[in-house]
């Protein structure tokens, strides 16, 4: 909802926005760009980490004319979820954002896992958002709050976004009770490095399980390619008490977060070993 509110606030009906083809705003939000904002998305395929180059921004940019809608917004994402939690660096964000600004586009960063990116890069989150106009980040996800996503940006933008939020059904009265765990999550954000260590442990453990191909994690997401259909692997794994998400016909995504510790990682690796042994024998 945070991304969708930001997009609606940045754009007018009939605009075009530019984003990476695997980006969350385009791929995982129910076509909300079209549904909520009446905006058309144009996608470019970033590199294998989800980085969009300045050249691609220019290639994808459409000037308004008698026949073309006109691009008004560039959406970036860091960490990039679908590419396996890649921590896109400020320089890469800045290169695309600067080019977008040259074309008079606004730039929104989907920073659902902004603090994971900052932690992995060893920088302050403010460095990541420096090149962009607005950012959304989640207090849930790895940070561990039960609910809540934030939009940050210039005060006039936030005033307008508050009206959009109300329109989208997100006006709340006693919001303090859900803000409190959000503050707790933010105060404990240094803990995210532990999630990244756990993800690396998980990746190392799963890499030792025959037949699985493990992508080396940059943050708290571990992508794994499975020889059998992902759904089959996941069903068997869930029966052992371990849940992961289907990310492709033969790919699954594991996430580490506040509620997963080193012992859980060992349990997950042991479960994967059992499942693979059993499925391979069948
Ligand atoms: C989780 C996530 C969101 C928010 O998704 P919801 O399921 O709608 O809360 C946005 N962007 C990225 C990159 C995400 O991973």
PDB file of C-alpha atoms and ligand atoms in Angstrom:
ATOM      1  CA  UNK A   1       0.000   0.000   0.000  1.00  0.00           C
ATOM      2  CA  UNK A   2       2.892   2.351   0.738  1.00  0.00           C
ATOM      3  CA  UNK A   3       4.265   1.977  -2.784  1.00  0.00           C
ATOM      4  CA  UNK A   4       0.808   2.274  -4.289  1.00  0.00           C
ATOM      5  CA  UNK A   5       0.018   5.434  -2.316  1.00  0.00           C
ATOM      6  CA  UNK A   6       3.355   6.902  -3.405  1.00  0.00           C
ATOM      7  CA  UNK A   7       2.740   6.043  -7.068  1.00  0.00           C
ATOM      8  CA  UNK A   8      -0.750   7.520  -7.004  1.00  0.00           C
ATOM      9  CA  UNK A   9       0.556  10.668  -5.338  1.00  0.00           C
ATOM     10  CA  UNK A  10       3.410  11.083  -7.842  1.00  0.00           C
ATOM     11  CA  UNK A  11       1.343  10.513 -10.985  1.00  0.00           C
ATOM     12  CA  UNK A  12      -1.782  11.526 -12.887  1.00  0.00           C
ATOM     13  CA  UNK A  13      -4.150   9.109 -14.591  1.00  0.00           C
ATOM     14  CA  UNK A  14      -2.838   8.276 -18.076  1.00  0.00           C
ATOM     15  CA  UNK A  15       0.845   8.734 -17.197  1.00  0.00           C
ATOM     16  CA  UNK A  16       3.470   6.111 -17.786  1.00  0.00           C
ATOM     17  CA  UNK A  17       5.967   4.961 -15.154  1.00  0.00           C
ATOM     18  CA  UNK A  18       9.228   3.142 -15.665  1.00  0.00           C
ATOM     19  CA  UNK A  19      10.402   0.224 -13.525  1.00  0.00           C
ATOM     20  CA  UNK A  20      12.474  -2.935 -13.559  1.00  0.00           C
ATOM     21  CA  UNK A  21      10.605  -5.901 -15.039  1.00  0.00           C
ATOM     22  CA  UNK A  22      10.952  -7.999 -11.856  1.00  0.00           C
ATOM     23  CA  UNK A  23      10.193  -5.091  -9.516  1.00  0.00           C
ATOM     24  CA  UNK A  24       7.711  -5.607  -6.705  1.00  0.00           C
ATOM     25  CA  UNK A  25       5.517  -2.639  -7.705  1.00  0.00           C
ATOM     26  CA  UNK A  26       4.983  -4.260 -11.117  1.00  0.00           C
ATOM     27  CA  UNK A  27       5.105  -7.969 -10.382  1.00  0.00           C
ATOM     28  CA  UNK A  28       3.674  -8.486  -6.901  1.00  0.00           C
ATOM     29  CA  UNK A  29       1.098  -5.747  -6.263  1.00  0.00           C
ATOM     30  CA  UNK A  30      -1.957  -7.030  -8.166  1.00  0.00           C
ATOM     31  CA  UNK A  31      -1.423  -4.684 -11.089  1.00  0.00           C
ATOM     32  CA  UNK A  32      -2.052  -1.854  -8.666  1.00  0.00           C
ATOM     33  CA  UNK A  33      -0.246   0.654 -10.882  1.00  0.00           C
ATOM     34  CA  UNK A  34      -3.104   0.264 -13.366  1.00  0.00           C
ATOM     35  CA  UNK A  35      -5.866  -0.407 -10.848  1.00  0.00           C
ATOM     36  CA  UNK A  36      -5.169   2.347  -8.324  1.00  0.00           C
ATOM     37  CA  UNK A  37      -3.521   5.010 -10.415  1.00  0.00           C
ATOM     38  CA  UNK A  38      -4.702   4.431 -14.007  1.00  0.00           C
ATOM     39  CA  UNK A  39      -1.025   4.502 -14.932  1.00  0.00           C
ATOM     40  CA  UNK A  40       0.702   2.364 -17.543  1.00  0.00           C
ATOM     41  CA  UNK A  41       3.948   0.656 -16.606  1.00  0.00           C
ATOM     42  CA  UNK A  42       6.879   0.360 -18.987  1.00  0.00           C
ATOM     43  CA  UNK A  43       9.484  -2.111 -17.878  1.00  0.00           C
ATOM     44  CA  UNK A  44      13.179  -2.519 -18.541  1.00  0.00           C
ATOM     45  CA  UNK A  45      15.142  -5.650 -17.680  1.00  0.00           C
ATOM     46  CA  UNK A  46      17.843  -4.751 -15.178  1.00  0.00           C
ATOM     47  CA  UNK A  47      21.044  -6.749 -14.814  1.00  0.00           C
ATOM     48  CA  UNK A  48      21.172 -10.009 -12.832  1.00  0.00           C
ATOM     49  CA  UNK A  49      21.081  -7.998  -9.573  1.00  0.00           C
ATOM     50  CA  UNK A  50      18.199  -5.801 -10.698  1.00  0.00           C
ATOM     51  CA  UNK A  51      20.260  -2.682 -11.444  1.00  0.00           C
ATOM     52  CA  UNK A  52      18.824  -0.326 -14.084  1.00  0.00           C
ATOM     53  CA  UNK A  53      21.435   1.675 -16.014  1.00  0.00           C
ATOM     54  CA  UNK A  54      21.077   5.373 -16.926  1.00  0.00           C
ATOM     55  CA  UNK A  55      20.998   4.325 -20.602  1.00  0.00           C
ATOM     56  CA  UNK A  56      17.990   2.128 -19.856  1.00  0.00           C
ATOM     57  CA  UNK A  57      16.248   5.040 -18.163  1.00  0.00           C
ATOM     58  CA  UNK A  58      16.711   7.114 -21.309  1.00  0.00           C
ATOM     59  CA  UNK A  59      15.665   4.182 -23.530  1.00  0.00           C
ATOM     60  CA  UNK A  60      12.517   3.620 -21.485  1.00  0.00           C
ATOM     61  CA  UNK A  61      11.636   7.269 -21.121  1.00  0.00           C
ATOM     62  CA  UNK A  62       8.676   8.438 -23.210  1.00  0.00           C
ATOM     63  CA  UNK A  63       8.043  12.143 -23.827  1.00  0.00           C
ATOM     64  CA  UNK A  64       4.362  13.140 -23.779  1.00  0.00           C
ATOM     65  CA  UNK A  65       2.995  13.848 -27.258  1.00  0.00           C
ATOM     66  CA  UNK A  66      -0.169  13.548 -29.301  1.00  0.00           C
ATOM     67  CA  UNK A  67       0.353   9.785 -29.323  1.00  0.00           C
ATOM     68  CA  UNK A  68       2.457   8.949 -26.249  1.00  0.00           C
ATOM     69  CA  UNK A  69       1.343   9.077 -22.597  1.00  0.00           C
ATOM     70  CA  UNK A  70       4.569  10.518 -21.208  1.00  0.00           C
ATOM     71  CA  UNK A  71       6.689   9.089 -18.383  1.00  0.00           C
ATOM     72  CA  UNK A  72       6.490  10.895 -15.062  1.00  0.00           C
ATOM     73  CA  UNK A  73       7.963   8.447 -12.541  1.00  0.00           C
ATOM     74  CA  UNK A  74      10.871   6.022 -12.162  1.00  0.00           C
ATOM     75  CA  UNK A  75      10.532   3.307  -9.502  1.00  0.00           C
ATOM     76  CA  UNK A  76      13.693   1.687  -8.134  1.00  0.00           C
ATOM     77  CA  UNK A  77      14.033  -1.141  -5.595  1.00  0.00           C
ATOM     78  CA  UNK A  78      16.729  -1.972  -2.985  1.00  0.00           C
ATOM     79  CA  UNK A  79      17.097  -4.580  -1.758  1.00  0.00           C
ATOM     80  CA  UNK A  80      15.682  -6.150  -4.903  1.00  0.00           C
ATOM     81  CA  UNK A  81      13.363  -8.906  -3.740  1.00  0.00           C
ATOM     82  CA  UNK A  82      12.954 -10.980  -6.907  1.00  0.00           C
ATOM     83  CA  UNK A  83      16.694 -10.931  -7.600  1.00  0.00           C
ATOM     84  CA  UNK A  84      17.329 -12.474  -4.187  1.00  0.00           C
ATOM     85  CA  UNK A  85      17.618  -9.509  -1.838  1.00  0.00           C
ATOM     86  CA  UNK A  86      20.416  -7.755  -3.712  1.00  0.00           C
ATOM     87  CA  UNK A  87      21.618  -4.604  -1.966  1.00  0.00           C
ATOM     88  CA  UNK A  88      21.683  -2.090  -4.820  1.00  0.00           C
ATOM     89  CA  UNK A  89      24.323   0.499  -3.907  1.00  0.00           C
ATOM     90  CA  UNK A  90      23.740   4.268  -3.656  1.00  0.00           C
ATOM     91  CA  UNK A  91      25.953   4.887  -6.709  1.00  0.00           C
ATOM     92  CA  UNK A  92      23.763   2.625  -8.864  1.00  0.00           C
ATOM     93  CA  UNK A  93      20.568   4.218  -7.522  1.00  0.00           C
ATOM     94  CA  UNK A  94      22.059   7.681  -8.048  1.00  0.00           C
ATOM     95  CA  UNK A  95      23.087   6.976 -11.656  1.00  0.00           C
ATOM     96  CA  UNK A  96      19.539   5.952 -12.624  1.00  0.00           C
ATOM     97  CA  UNK A  97      17.900   8.641 -10.487  1.00  0.00           C
ATOM     98  CA  UNK A  98      20.070  11.451 -11.884  1.00  0.00           C
ATOM     99  CA  UNK A  99      19.227  10.433 -15.421  1.00  0.00           C
ATOM    100  CA  UNK A 100      15.531  10.282 -14.501  1.00  0.00           C
ATOM    101  CA  UNK A 101      15.724  13.765 -13.007  1.00  0.00           C
ATOM    102  CA  UNK A 102      17.310  15.025 -16.252  1.00  0.00           C
ATOM    103  CA  UNK A 103      14.144  13.802 -17.971  1.00  0.00           C
ATOM    104  CA  UNK A 104      12.028  15.542 -15.288  1.00  0.00           C
ATOM    105  CA  UNK A 105      10.818  12.288 -13.743  1.00  0.00           C
ATOM    106  CA  UNK A 106      10.170  11.863 -10.048  1.00  0.00           C
ATOM    107  CA  UNK A 107      12.015   8.914  -8.485  1.00  0.00           C
ATOM    108  CA  UNK A 108      10.486   6.583  -5.906  1.00  0.00           C
ATOM    109  CA  UNK A 109      12.491   3.904  -4.104  1.00  0.00           C
ATOM    110  CA  UNK A 110      10.776   0.710  -3.009  1.00  0.00           C
ATOM    111  CA  UNK A 111      12.907   0.179   0.061  1.00  0.00           C
ATOM    112  CA  UNK A 112      10.753  -2.509   1.674  1.00  0.00           C
ATOM    113  CA  UNK A 113      14.087  -3.871   2.971  1.00  0.00           C
ATOM    114  CA  UNK A 114      15.941  -0.541   2.953  1.00  0.00           C
ATOM    115  CA  UNK A 115      17.661  -1.235   6.263  1.00  0.00           C
ATOM    116  CA  UNK A 116      18.825  -4.660   5.072  1.00  0.00           C
ATOM    117  CA  UNK A 117      20.449  -2.918   2.107  1.00  0.00           C
ATOM    118  CA  UNK A 118      22.080  -0.315   4.378  1.00  0.00           C
ATOM    119  CA  UNK A 119      23.315  -3.026   6.745  1.00  0.00           C
ATOM    120  CA  UNK A 120      24.794  -5.142   3.949  1.00  0.00           C
ATOM    121  CA  UNK A 121      26.519  -2.099   2.416  1.00  0.00           C
ATOM    122  CA  UNK A 122      27.705  -0.860   5.793  1.00  0.00           C
ATOM    123  CA  UNK A 123      26.188   2.595   5.281  1.00  0.00           C
ATOM    124  CA  UNK A 124      23.439   4.724   6.773  1.00  0.00           C
ATOM    125  CA  UNK A 125      20.015   4.325   5.152  1.00  0.00           C
ATOM    126  CA  UNK A 126      20.037   8.075   4.468  1.00  0.00           C
ATOM    127  CA  UNK A 127      22.811   7.505   1.885  1.00  0.00           C
ATOM    128  CA  UNK A 128      20.567   5.128  -0.014  1.00  0.00           C
ATOM    129  CA  UNK A 129      17.667   7.543  -0.169  1.00  0.00           C
ATOM    130  CA  UNK A 130      19.771  10.606  -0.975  1.00  0.00           C
ATOM    131  CA  UNK A 131      19.416  10.219  -4.768  1.00  0.00           C
ATOM    132  CA  UNK A 132      15.628   9.614  -4.742  1.00  0.00           C
ATOM    133  CA  UNK A 133      12.593  11.805  -4.045  1.00  0.00           C
ATOM    134  CA  UNK A 134      10.525   9.389  -1.970  1.00  0.00           C
ATOM    135  CA  UNK A 135      10.980   6.024  -0.284  1.00  0.00           C
ATOM    136  CA  UNK A 136       8.763   3.331   1.176  1.00  0.00           C
ATOM    137  CA  UNK A 137      10.108   0.949   3.800  1.00  0.00           C
ATOM    138  CA  UNK A 138       8.485  -1.866   5.768  1.00  0.00           C
ATOM    139  CA  UNK A 139       8.607  -2.079   9.551  1.00  0.00           C
ATOM    140  CA  UNK A 140       7.545  -5.686   9.217  1.00  0.00           C
ATOM    141  CA  UNK A 141       9.702  -7.976   7.061  1.00  0.00           C
ATOM    142  CA  UNK A 142      13.106  -8.567   8.651  1.00  0.00           C
ATOM    143  CA  UNK A 143      12.700  -5.674  11.076  1.00  0.00           C
ATOM    144  CA  UNK A 144      10.068  -7.790  12.784  1.00  0.00           C
ATOM    145  CA  UNK A 145       7.160  -5.455  13.632  1.00  0.00           C
ATOM    146  CA  UNK A 146       3.761  -7.095  13.159  1.00  0.00           C
ATOM    147  CA  UNK A 147       2.500  -4.401  10.789  1.00  0.00           C
ATOM    148  CA  UNK A 148       3.386  -1.156   9.128  1.00  0.00           C
ATOM    149  CA  UNK A 149       5.085   0.490   6.190  1.00  0.00           C
ATOM    150  CA  UNK A 150       6.318   4.070   6.015  1.00  0.00           C
ATOM    151  CA  UNK A 151       6.622   6.607   3.215  1.00  0.00           C
ATOM    152  CA  UNK A 152       9.221   9.348   3.535  1.00  0.00           C
ATOM    153  CA  UNK A 153       9.673  12.353   1.256  1.00  0.00           C
ATOM    154  CA  UNK A 154       9.303  16.133   1.072  1.00  0.00           C
ATOM    155  CA  UNK A 155       6.621  17.509   3.398  1.00  0.00           C
ATOM    156  CA  UNK A 156       4.304  18.682   0.561  1.00  0.00           C
ATOM    157  CA  UNK A 157       4.481  15.178  -0.884  1.00  0.00           C
ATOM    158  CA  UNK A 158       3.651  13.601   2.459  1.00  0.00           C
ATOM    159  CA  UNK A 159       0.670  15.946   2.902  1.00  0.00           C
ATOM    160  CA  UNK A 160      -0.651  14.858  -0.490  1.00  0.00           C
ATOM    161  CA  UNK A 161       0.139  11.210   0.307  1.00  0.00           C
ATOM    162  CA  UNK A 162      -1.914  11.444   3.495  1.00  0.00           C
ATOM    163  CA  UNK A 163      -4.933  12.369   1.369  1.00  0.00           C
ATOM    164  CA  UNK A 164      -4.223   9.416  -0.960  1.00  0.00           C
ATOM    165  CA  UNK A 165      -3.844   7.112   2.033  1.00  0.00           C
ATOM    166  CA  UNK A 166      -7.250   8.197   3.295  1.00  0.00           C
ATOM    167  CA  UNK A 167      -8.731   7.598  -0.158  1.00  0.00           C
ATOM    168  CA  UNK A 168      -7.217   4.088  -0.253  1.00  0.00           C
ATOM    169  CA  UNK A 169      -8.891   3.213   3.060  1.00  0.00           C
ATOM    170  CA  UNK A 170      -5.759   3.616   5.155  1.00  0.00           C
ATOM    171  CA  UNK A 171      -6.891   6.424   7.449  1.00  0.00           C
ATOM    172  CA  UNK A 172      -6.441   5.279  11.050  1.00  0.00           C
ATOM    173  CA  UNK A 173      -7.334   6.740  14.392  1.00  0.00           C
ATOM    174  CA  UNK A 174      -5.587   5.051  17.332  1.00  0.00           C
ATOM    175  CA  UNK A 175      -2.493   4.199  15.266  1.00  0.00           C
ATOM    176  CA  UNK A 176      -0.122   4.594  18.230  1.00  0.00           C
ATOM    177  CA  UNK A 177      -0.557   1.010  19.298  1.00  0.00           C
ATOM    178  CA  UNK A 178       0.781  -0.228  15.959  1.00  0.00           C
ATOM    179  CA  UNK A 179       3.412   2.526  15.815  1.00  0.00           C
ATOM    180  CA  UNK A 180       4.969   1.327  19.081  1.00  0.00           C
ATOM    181  CA  UNK A 181       6.293  -2.021  17.743  1.00  0.00           C
ATOM    182  CA  UNK A 182       7.468  -0.132  14.666  1.00  0.00           C
ATOM    183  CA  UNK A 183       9.647   2.098  16.836  1.00  0.00           C
ATOM    184  CA  UNK A 184      10.945  -1.002  18.606  1.00  0.00           C
ATOM    185  CA  UNK A 185      11.773  -2.578  15.242  1.00  0.00           C
ATOM    186  CA  UNK A 186      13.684   0.511  14.111  1.00  0.00           C
ATOM    187  CA  UNK A 187      15.551   0.808  17.396  1.00  0.00           C
ATOM    188  CA  UNK A 188      16.757  -2.776  16.923  1.00  0.00           C
ATOM    189  CA  UNK A 189      17.754  -2.463  13.277  1.00  0.00           C
ATOM    190  CA  UNK A 190      21.428  -3.220  14.052  1.00  0.00           C
ATOM    191  CA  UNK A 191      20.166  -6.755  14.628  1.00  0.00           C
ATOM    192  CA  UNK A 192      19.684  -7.187  10.860  1.00  0.00           C
ATOM    193  CA  UNK A 193      23.343  -8.167  10.451  1.00  0.00           C
ATOM    194  CA  UNK A 194      22.483 -11.295  12.438  1.00  0.00           C
ATOM    195  CA  UNK A 195      19.767 -12.147   9.887  1.00  0.00           C
ATOM    196  CA  UNK A 196      22.355 -11.782   7.142  1.00  0.00           C
ATOM    197  CA  UNK A 197      24.749 -14.123   8.979  1.00  0.00           C
ATOM    198  CA  UNK A 198      21.906 -16.601   9.411  1.00  0.00           C
ATOM    199  CA  UNK A 199      21.064 -16.350   5.699  1.00  0.00           C
ATOM    200  CA  UNK A 200      24.698 -17.076   4.829  1.00  0.00           C
ATOM    201  CA  UNK A 201      24.688 -20.066   7.223  1.00  0.00           C
ATOM    202  CA  UNK A 202      21.495 -21.307   5.625  1.00  0.00           C
ATOM    203  CA  UNK A 203      22.956 -20.894   2.134  1.00  0.00           C
ATOM    204  CA  UNK A 204      26.146 -22.727   3.132  1.00  0.00           C
ATOM    205  CA  UNK A 205      24.116 -25.533   4.724  1.00  0.00           C
ATOM    206  CA  UNK A 206      21.746 -25.913   1.772  1.00  0.00           C
ATOM    207  CA  UNK A 207      24.656 -25.835  -0.681  1.00  0.00           C
ATOM    208  CA  UNK A 208      25.824 -29.050   0.985  1.00  0.00           C
ATOM    209  CA  UNK A 209      22.496 -30.744   0.266  1.00  0.00           C
ATOM    210  CA  UNK A 210      22.830 -32.757  -2.941  1.00  0.00           C
ATOM    211  CA  UNK A 211      20.921 -31.511  -5.981  1.00  0.00           C
ATOM    212  CA  UNK A 212      20.071 -28.037  -4.634  1.00  0.00           C
ATOM    213  CA  UNK A 213      21.623 -25.008  -6.341  1.00  0.00           C
ATOM    214  CA  UNK A 214      21.992 -22.130  -3.917  1.00  0.00           C
ATOM    215  CA  UNK A 215      22.409 -18.468  -4.904  1.00  0.00           C
ATOM    216  CA  UNK A 216      24.864 -16.709  -2.633  1.00  0.00           C
ATOM    217  CA  UNK A 217      22.859 -14.266  -0.469  1.00  0.00           C
ATOM    218  CA  UNK A 218      23.686 -10.553  -0.138  1.00  0.00           C
ATOM    219  CA  UNK A 219      21.178  -9.949   2.668  1.00  0.00           C
ATOM    220  CA  UNK A 220      18.410 -12.008   4.314  1.00  0.00           C
ATOM    221  CA  UNK A 221      17.012 -13.759   1.237  1.00  0.00           C
ATOM    222  CA  UNK A 222      18.282 -17.099  -0.042  1.00  0.00           C
ATOM    223  CA  UNK A 223      17.158 -18.297  -3.473  1.00  0.00           C
ATOM    224  CA  UNK A 224      17.454 -22.000  -4.138  1.00  0.00           C
ATOM    225  CA  UNK A 225      16.918 -23.890  -7.409  1.00  0.00           C
ATOM    226  CA  UNK A 226      15.329 -27.304  -6.968  1.00  0.00           C
ATOM    227  CA  UNK A 227      15.599 -30.309  -9.312  1.00  0.00           C
ATOM    228  CA  UNK A 228      11.992 -31.326  -8.555  1.00  0.00           C
ATOM    229  CA  UNK A 229       9.101 -28.853  -8.948  1.00  0.00           C
ATOM    230  CA  UNK A 230       9.373 -26.155  -6.280  1.00  0.00           C
ATOM    231  CA  UNK A 231       5.836 -26.859  -5.044  1.00  0.00           C
ATOM    232  CA  UNK A 232       6.684 -30.516  -4.403  1.00  0.00           C
ATOM    233  CA  UNK A 233       9.829 -29.565  -2.464  1.00  0.00           C
ATOM    234  CA  UNK A 234       7.944 -26.947  -0.437  1.00  0.00           C
ATOM    235  CA  UNK A 235       5.068 -29.288   0.484  1.00  0.00           C
ATOM    236  CA  UNK A 236       7.513 -31.888   1.768  1.00  0.00           C
ATOM    237  CA  UNK A 237       9.509 -29.218   3.599  1.00  0.00           C
ATOM    238  CA  UNK A 238       6.404 -27.791   5.253  1.00  0.00           C
ATOM    239  CA  UNK A 239       5.546 -31.271   6.517  1.00  0.00           C
ATOM    240  CA  UNK A 240       8.903 -31.060   8.350  1.00  0.00           C
ATOM    241  CA  UNK A 241       7.860 -27.716   9.860  1.00  0.00           C
ATOM    242  CA  UNK A 242       9.866 -25.413   7.581  1.00  0.00           C
ATOM    243  CA  UNK A 243       8.218 -22.861   5.339  1.00  0.00           C
ATOM    244  CA  UNK A 244       9.646 -21.100   2.328  1.00  0.00           C
ATOM    245  CA  UNK A 245       8.026 -19.453  -0.703  1.00  0.00           C
ATOM    246  CA  UNK A 246       7.651 -20.639  -4.282  1.00  0.00           C
ATOM    247  CA  UNK A 247       9.569 -18.236  -6.504  1.00  0.00           C
ATOM    248  CA  UNK A 248       9.493 -20.054  -9.823  1.00  0.00           C
ATOM    249  CA  UNK A 249       8.640 -23.506 -11.141  1.00  0.00           C
ATOM    250  CA  UNK A 250      12.011 -24.736  -9.834  1.00  0.00           C
ATOM    251  CA  UNK A 251      13.000 -21.979  -7.447  1.00  0.00           C
ATOM    252  CA  UNK A 252      12.181 -21.293  -3.795  1.00  0.00           C
ATOM    253  CA  UNK A 253      12.926 -18.330  -1.530  1.00  0.00           C
ATOM    254  CA  UNK A 254      13.981 -18.587   2.091  1.00  0.00           C
ATOM    255  CA  UNK A 255      13.956 -15.470   4.321  1.00  0.00           C
ATOM    256  CA  UNK A 256      15.627 -14.943   7.673  1.00  0.00           C
ATOM    257  CA  UNK A 257      14.172 -12.436  10.123  1.00  0.00           C
ATOM    258  CA  UNK A 258      13.785 -11.534  13.803  1.00  0.00           C
ATOM    259  CA  UNK A 259      11.981 -14.800  14.594  1.00  0.00           C
ATOM    260  CA  UNK A 260      14.594 -17.094  13.051  1.00  0.00           C
ATOM    261  CA  UNK A 261      17.762 -17.958  14.978  1.00  0.00           C
ATOM    262  CA  UNK A 262      20.847 -20.082  14.343  1.00  0.00           C
ATOM    263  CA  UNK A 263      19.176 -23.230  15.707  1.00  0.00           C
ATOM    264  CA  UNK A 264      16.258 -22.707  13.309  1.00  0.00           C
ATOM    265  CA  UNK A 265      18.717 -22.494  10.440  1.00  0.00           C
ATOM    266  CA  UNK A 266      20.195 -25.863  11.417  1.00  0.00           C
ATOM    267  CA  UNK A 267      16.677 -27.328  11.636  1.00  0.00           C
ATOM    268  CA  UNK A 268      15.856 -25.985   8.183  1.00  0.00           C
ATOM    269  CA  UNK A 269      19.021 -27.468   6.643  1.00  0.00           C
ATOM    270  CA  UNK A 270      18.376 -30.854   8.280  1.00  0.00           C
ATOM    271  CA  UNK A 271      14.783 -30.803   7.012  1.00  0.00           C
ATOM    272  CA  UNK A 272      15.927 -29.979   3.482  1.00  0.00           C
ATOM    273  CA  UNK A 273      18.425 -32.879   3.627  1.00  0.00           C
ATOM    274  CA  UNK A 274      15.670 -35.299   4.653  1.00  0.00           C
ATOM    275  CA  UNK A 275      13.269 -34.046   2.028  1.00  0.00           C
ATOM    276  CA  UNK A 276      15.828 -34.268  -0.774  1.00  0.00           C
ATOM    277  CA  UNK A 277      16.890 -37.775   0.311  1.00  0.00           C
ATOM    278  CA  UNK A 278      13.271 -38.910   0.351  1.00  0.00           C
ATOM    279  CA  UNK A 279      12.230 -37.265  -2.919  1.00  0.00           C
ATOM    280  CA  UNK A 280      15.382 -38.454  -4.679  1.00  0.00           C
ATOM    281  CA  UNK A 281      14.761 -42.042  -3.513  1.00  0.00           C
ATOM    282  CA  UNK A 282      11.112 -42.011  -4.653  1.00  0.00           C
TER     283      UNK A 282
HETATM  284  C1  LIG B   1       7.214  -7.098   0.816  1.00  0.00           C
HETATM  285  C2  LIG B   1       7.530  -6.081  -0.204  1.00  0.00           C
HETATM  286  C3  LIG B   1       6.674  -5.001  -0.400  1.00  0.00           C
HETATM  287  C4  LIG B   1       5.342  -4.876   0.308  1.00  0.00           C
HETATM  288  O1  LIG B   1       4.567  -5.989   0.022  1.00  0.00           O
HETATM  289  P1  LIG B   1       3.157  -6.259   0.755  1.00  0.00           P
HETATM  290  O2  LIG B   1       3.029  -7.725   0.686  1.00  0.00           O
HETATM  291  O3  LIG B   1       2.160  -5.559  -0.074  1.00  0.00           O
HETATM  292  O4  LIG B   1       3.264  -5.705   2.116  1.00  0.00           O
HETATM  293  C5  LIG B   1       7.052  -4.039  -1.298  1.00  0.00           C
HETATM  294  N1  LIG B   1       8.210  -4.125  -1.972  1.00  0.00           N
HETATM  295  C6  LIG B   1       9.064  -5.148  -1.812  1.00  0.00           C
HETATM  296  C7  LIG B   1      10.349  -5.165  -2.564  1.00  0.00           C
HETATM  297  C8  LIG B   1       8.750  -6.172  -0.920  1.00  0.00           C
HETATM  298  O5  LIG B   1       9.588  -7.192  -0.764  1.00  0.00           O
END
